Amino acid sequence: MAFPERFLDELTERNDIVDVVSQYVRLTKKSGANLFGLCPFHSEKTPSFSVAPDKQIYHCFGCGKGGGVINFIMEIENLSFPDAVAFLARRANMPLPEEAQSEDTSRRARLLELNRDAARFFHDMLKSPQGAPAQDYVRRRAISPAMVTRFGLGFAPDSWESLANAMRRKGYSDQEMFEAGLVKHGKSGGVYDAFRNRLMFPIRNIRGQVIAFSARTMIGEEPKYINTGDTPIFTKGSEVFGLYEARKSIQDKKRVIVVEGQMDVIQLSQAGFGEACAPLGTAIRAEHIERLLKMTDHVIFSFD
Ligand code: ZN
């Protein structure tokens, strides 16, 4: 298997050749910067095996063997290159790249689960007696119950720890909630809910997974919308709200209507234009357009 250059650089940096060789050979300083010892690869009585700390290499003047730290471990432990790399990675307490990658994959999966559970919490809240302010708001804006379900709308209660407590009960750590952008750090070191007293719009990726939230004020607060900041699973500058919900209509009608805000998407959808969506962020960018053009080449912009 191929290891990334950067990983191998770090591996050799963190396995000083003098330290590694010293575990097998008694080294004594002899000439200049170099250390000498009895060669472990051939039998000898006077040291001809040298290590150059500045160059991080070894060389035997008797049998001619030489190389870097990885090569030394291959020779002395009789290991293949990948096994020698794994050996030194363990020694330096470094995860191997594929392990690091699977760690990253499971971390992302965990954040997606957390977002899904948070979306359920907000949605349940909207339907509960506590959700009365949001229910009023939805009614005033003439959003039908079908749209509430279609877009998974929710309500973040006017409270500092409703979501945090609910997610803790589900086994999520404060750190995970922080990484997902669902909580912020308070001055006392604890965390508090990032979204309070707002109508919640889950942002789904094209596979339908909740990757972030957009939260709209219902009482005229500024800013009108708060979005999740960038997280390991969400890059605001390239996401489009409503694309997952719109995907079937886009296919059927062979077009997409791009509008400015989440409420526009919902109202158009309710009026029979299920192919509407809205870019997240303040401006439409090339990344947004690329995403839309993957689905249809008929893109209609409808901005104020
Ligand atoms: Zn030798």
Coordinates of C-alpha atoms and ligand atoms in Angstrom, one line a residue:
M1 CA 0.0 0.0 0.0
A2 CA 1.1 3.6 -0.6
F3 CA 1.5 5.9 2.3
P4 CA 1.1 9.7 1.8
E5 CA 4.4 11.5 1.7
R6 CA 3.4 13.8 4.5
F7 CA 2.7 10.8 6.7
L8 CA 6.1 9.2 6.1
D9 CA 7.8 12.5 6.7
E10 CA 6.1 12.8 10.1
L11 CA 6.8 9.2 10.8
T12 CA 10.6 9.6 10.3
E13 CA 10.5 12.9 12.2
R14 CA 8.9 11.2 15.2
N15 CA 11.3 8.2 15.1
D16 CA 14.7 9.6 15.6
I17 CA 17.2 7.2 14.1
V18 CA 19.6 7.4 17.0
D19 CA 16.8 6.4 19.4
V20 CA 15.6 3.6 17.2
V21 CA 19.0 2.2 16.5
S22 CA 20.1 2.5 20.1
Q23 CA 17.4 -0.1 21.0
Y24 CA 19.5 -2.6 19.0
V25 CA 23.1 -1.3 18.9
R26 CA 25.3 0.3 21.6
L27 CA 26.3 3.5 20.0
T28 CA 29.3 5.6 21.0
K29 CA 30.3 8.9 19.7
K30 CA 33.4 8.7 17.6
S31 CA 34.2 10.9 14.6
G32 CA 32.6 14.3 14.1
A33 CA 28.8 14.3 14.3
N34 CA 28.5 10.5 13.7
L35 CA 28.0 7.7 16.2
F36 CA 29.5 4.3 15.8
G37 CA 28.7 0.8 17.0
L38 CA 29.2 -2.9 16.2
C39 CA 27.2 -3.7 13.1
P40 CA 24.0 -5.8 13.8
F41 CA 24.0 -7.1 10.2
H42 CA 27.5 -8.7 10.0
S43 CA 29.9 -10.1 12.6
E44 CA 32.7 -7.7 13.5
K45 CA 35.0 -6.8 16.5
T46 CA 35.6 -3.2 15.7
P47 CA 32.7 -0.8 15.1
S48 CA 32.2 0.0 11.4
F49 CA 28.5 0.7 11.7
S50 CA 27.8 4.5 11.8
V51 CA 24.7 6.6 12.4
A52 CA 24.5 10.2 11.2
P53 CA 22.0 12.1 13.4
D54 CA 22.0 15.2 11.2
K55 CA 21.1 13.2 8.1
Q56 CA 19.0 10.6 9.9
I57 CA 20.7 7.7 8.1
Y58 CA 22.9 4.7 9.0
H59 CA 25.7 3.1 7.1
C60 CA 28.0 0.2 7.7
F61 CA 31.5 0.5 6.2
G62 CA 32.0 -3.2 6.7
C63 CA 29.0 -4.8 4.9
G64 CA 27.7 -1.8 3.1
K65 CA 24.2 -1.8 4.5
G66 CA 22.6 1.6 5.0
G67 CA 19.5 3.8 4.7
G68 CA 17.0 5.6 6.8
V69 CA 15.0 4.6 9.9
I70 CA 12.3 2.7 8.0
N71 CA 15.0 0.7 6.1
F72 CA 16.8 0.0 9.4
I73 CA 13.6 -1.6 10.9
M74 CA 13.0 -3.6 7.7
E75 CA 16.5 -5.0 8.0
I76 CA 16.7 -5.7 11.7
E77 CA 13.1 -6.9 12.3
N78 CA 12.9 -8.6 8.9
L79 CA 9.7 -6.8 8.0
S80 CA 8.2 -5.6 4.7
F81 CA 8.0 -1.9 4.1
P82 CA 4.4 -1.5 5.2
D83 CA 5.0 -3.6 8.3
A84 CA 8.1 -1.6 9.2
V85 CA 6.0 1.6 8.8
A86 CA 3.3 0.1 11.0
F87 CA 6.0 -0.9 13.5
L88 CA 7.3 2.7 13.7
A89 CA 3.9 4.2 13.7
R90 CA 3.0 2.1 16.8
R91 CA 6.3 3.1 18.4
A92 CA 5.5 6.8 17.8
N93 CA 1.9 6.5 18.8
M94 CA 0.7 7.6 15.4
P95 CA -2.5 6.2 13.7
L96 CA -1.9 4.7 10.3
P97 CA -3.5 6.7 7.5
E98 CA -6.2 4.2 6.8
E99 CA -7.0 4.1 10.6
A100 CA -7.0 7.8 10.6
Q101 CA -9.4 7.8 7.7
S102 CA -11.8 5.3 9.3
E103 CA -11.7 7.4 12.5
D104 CA -12.7 10.4 10.4
T105 CA -15.5 8.4 8.7
S106 CA -17.0 7.3 12.0
R107 CA -16.7 10.8 13.4
R108 CA -18.7 12.1 10.5
A109 CA -21.3 9.3 10.8
R110 CA -21.7 10.3 14.5
L111 CA -22.2 14.0 13.6
L112 CA -24.9 13.0 11.0
E113 CA -26.7 10.9 13.7
L114 CA -26.5 13.8 16.1
N115 CA -28.0 16.2 13.5
R116 CA -30.7 13.7 12.7
D117 CA -31.6 13.3 16.4
A118 CA -31.5 17.1 16.8
A119 CA -33.9 17.5 13.8
R120 CA -36.3 15.0 15.4
F121 CA -36.1 16.9 18.7
F122 CA -36.9 20.3 17.1
H123 CA -39.7 18.7 15.0
D124 CA -41.2 17.1 18.1
M125 CA -40.9 20.4 19.9
L126 CA -42.9 22.2 17.2
K127 CA -45.7 19.7 17.6
S128 CA -45.7 19.8 21.4
P129 CA -47.5 22.3 23.6
Q130 CA -44.2 24.1 24.1
G131 CA -44.1 24.7 20.4
A132 CA -47.2 27.1 20.5
P133 CA -45.2 30.2 19.4
A134 CA -43.9 28.3 16.3
Q135 CA -47.3 26.8 15.5
D136 CA -48.8 30.3 15.6
Y137 CA -46.0 31.6 13.3
V138 CA -46.5 28.7 10.9
R139 CA -50.2 29.4 10.8
R140 CA -49.7 33.1 10.2
R141 CA -47.3 32.4 7.3
A142 CA -49.9 30.0 6.0
I143 CA -47.5 27.0 5.9
S144 CA -49.5 23.8 5.6
P145 CA -48.9 20.8 7.9
A146 CA -47.9 18.9 4.8
M147 CA -45.0 21.4 4.3
V148 CA -44.0 21.2 7.9
T149 CA -43.6 17.4 7.4
R150 CA -42.0 17.7 3.9
F151 CA -39.3 20.0 5.1
G152 CA -39.1 18.6 8.7
L153 CA -39.6 22.0 10.2
G154 CA -39.0 22.3 13.9
F155 CA -38.9 24.6 16.9
A156 CA -35.9 25.5 19.1
P157 CA -37.4 26.4 22.5
D158 CA -36.5 29.7 24.2
S159 CA -34.2 28.0 26.6
W160 CA -30.4 27.6 27.2
E161 CA -30.2 23.9 27.5
S162 CA -33.2 22.1 26.1
L163 CA -31.4 20.6 23.1
A164 CA -28.2 20.0 25.0
N165 CA -30.0 18.1 27.7
A166 CA -32.0 16.0 25.3
M167 CA -28.9 15.1 23.3
R168 CA -26.9 14.3 26.4
R169 CA -29.7 11.9 27.4
K170 CA -29.2 10.2 24.0
G171 CA -25.5 9.8 24.8
Y172 CA -23.9 12.6 22.8
S173 CA -21.1 14.6 24.4
D174 CA -20.9 18.3 24.7
Q175 CA -17.8 18.2 22.4
E176 CA -19.8 16.4 19.7
M177 CA -22.6 19.0 19.9
F178 CA -20.1 21.7 19.7
E179 CA -18.5 20.2 16.6
A180 CA -21.9 20.0 15.0
G181 CA -22.5 23.7 15.7
L182 CA -25.5 22.9 17.9
V183 CA -24.1 24.4 21.1
K184 CA -21.7 27.2 22.0
H185 CA -19.2 27.5 24.8
G186 CA -20.3 29.8 27.7
K187 CA -17.9 31.8 29.7
S188 CA -18.2 29.4 32.7
G189 CA -16.9 26.6 30.5
G190 CA -20.3 24.9 30.0
V191 CA -22.3 24.9 26.8
Y192 CA -25.6 26.4 25.8
D193 CA -27.9 25.9 22.8
A194 CA -26.9 27.8 19.8
F195 CA -30.5 28.1 18.5
R196 CA -33.1 29.5 20.8
N197 CA -36.7 30.6 20.1
R198 CA -36.4 30.0 16.4
L199 CA -38.2 28.2 13.6
M200 CA -35.8 25.4 12.5
F201 CA -35.2 24.4 8.9
P202 CA -33.1 21.2 8.7
I203 CA -30.6 21.4 5.8
R204 CA -30.4 18.0 4.1
N205 CA -27.7 16.8 1.7
I206 CA -28.8 15.1 -1.6
R207 CA -29.0 11.7 0.2
G208 CA -31.5 13.2 2.7
Q209 CA -29.1 13.3 5.7
V210 CA -29.4 16.4 7.9
I211 CA -26.1 18.2 7.8
A212 CA -27.0 21.5 9.3
F213 CA -29.7 23.9 10.3
S214 CA -31.1 27.2 9.3
A215 CA -32.9 29.0 12.1
R216 CA -35.4 31.8 11.5
T217 CA -36.5 34.4 14.0
M218 CA -40.2 34.6 14.7
I219 CA -40.0 37.9 16.6
G220 CA -38.1 40.2 14.3
E221 CA -34.7 39.5 15.8
E222 CA -31.5 40.2 13.7
P223 CA -30.1 38.4 12.0
K224 CA -33.3 37.0 10.5
Y225 CA -31.6 33.7 9.8
I226 CA -28.8 31.9 11.7
N227 CA -27.1 29.1 9.9
T228 CA -24.9 26.4 11.2
G229 CA -21.3 27.4 10.7
D230 CA -18.9 25.2 8.7
T231 CA -18.5 21.8 10.4
P232 CA -16.8 18.5 9.3
I233 CA -20.0 17.6 7.5
F234 CA -21.2 21.0 6.3
T235 CA -19.7 23.7 4.1
K236 CA -22.1 26.6 3.9
G237 CA -20.8 28.1 0.7
S238 CA -21.8 25.2 -1.5
E239 CA -25.0 23.9 0.0
V240 CA -28.5 24.4 -1.4
F241 CA -31.6 24.4 0.8
G242 CA -34.5 22.2 -0.4
L243 CA -32.6 20.3 -3.1
Y244 CA -33.2 16.9 -1.5
E245 CA -36.9 17.7 -1.2
A246 CA -37.0 19.1 -4.7
R247 CA -35.2 16.3 -6.4
K248 CA -38.2 14.4 -7.8
S249 CA -39.9 17.5 -9.1
I250 CA -36.7 18.6 -10.7
Q251 CA -36.5 15.3 -12.5
D252 CA -40.1 15.4 -13.6
K253 CA -40.2 19.0 -14.7
K254 CA -36.6 19.1 -16.0
R255 CA -36.0 22.4 -14.4
V256 CA -35.1 24.0 -11.0
I257 CA -36.3 27.3 -9.7
V258 CA -33.7 29.1 -7.5
V259 CA -35.1 31.6 -4.9
E260 CA -33.6 33.6 -2.2
G261 CA -34.8 32.1 1.1
Q262 CA -36.1 29.1 2.8
M263 CA -39.6 30.5 3.2
D264 CA -39.8 31.2 -0.5
V265 CA -38.9 27.5 -1.2
I266 CA -41.6 26.3 1.1
Q267 CA -44.2 28.7 -0.2
L268 CA -43.4 27.8 -3.9
S269 CA -43.5 24.1 -3.0
Q270 CA -46.9 24.6 -1.4
A271 CA -48.1 26.4 -4.5
G272 CA -47.2 23.4 -6.6
F273 CA -43.6 24.3 -7.6
G274 CA -41.8 21.5 -5.8
E275 CA -38.7 22.1 -7.9
A276 CA -37.7 25.3 -5.9
C277 CA -34.6 25.6 -3.8
A278 CA -32.4 28.3 -2.2
P279 CA -28.6 28.6 -2.0
L280 CA -27.3 29.0 1.5
G281 CA -25.2 32.0 2.4
T282 CA -25.5 35.5 1.2
A283 CA -24.6 35.1 -2.5
I284 CA -25.0 32.4 -5.2
R285 CA -21.7 30.9 -6.0
A286 CA -20.2 28.7 -8.7
E287 CA -20.3 25.7 -6.3
H288 CA -24.1 26.2 -6.0
I289 CA -24.6 26.4 -9.8
E290 CA -22.4 23.3 -10.4
R291 CA -24.6 21.4 -7.9
L292 CA -27.8 22.4 -9.7
L293 CA -26.4 21.7 -13.2
K294 CA -25.7 18.2 -12.1
M295 CA -29.5 17.7 -11.8
T296 CA -30.8 19.7 -14.8
D297 CA -29.6 22.2 -17.3
H298 CA -32.7 24.4 -17.0
V299 CA -32.1 26.7 -14.1
I300 CA -34.5 29.6 -13.4
F301 CA -33.5 32.3 -11.1
S302 CA -36.3 34.1 -9.2
F303 CA -34.8 36.7 -6.9
D304 CA -36.4 39.9 -5.6
Ligands
ZN1 ZN 27.8 -4.3 8.7

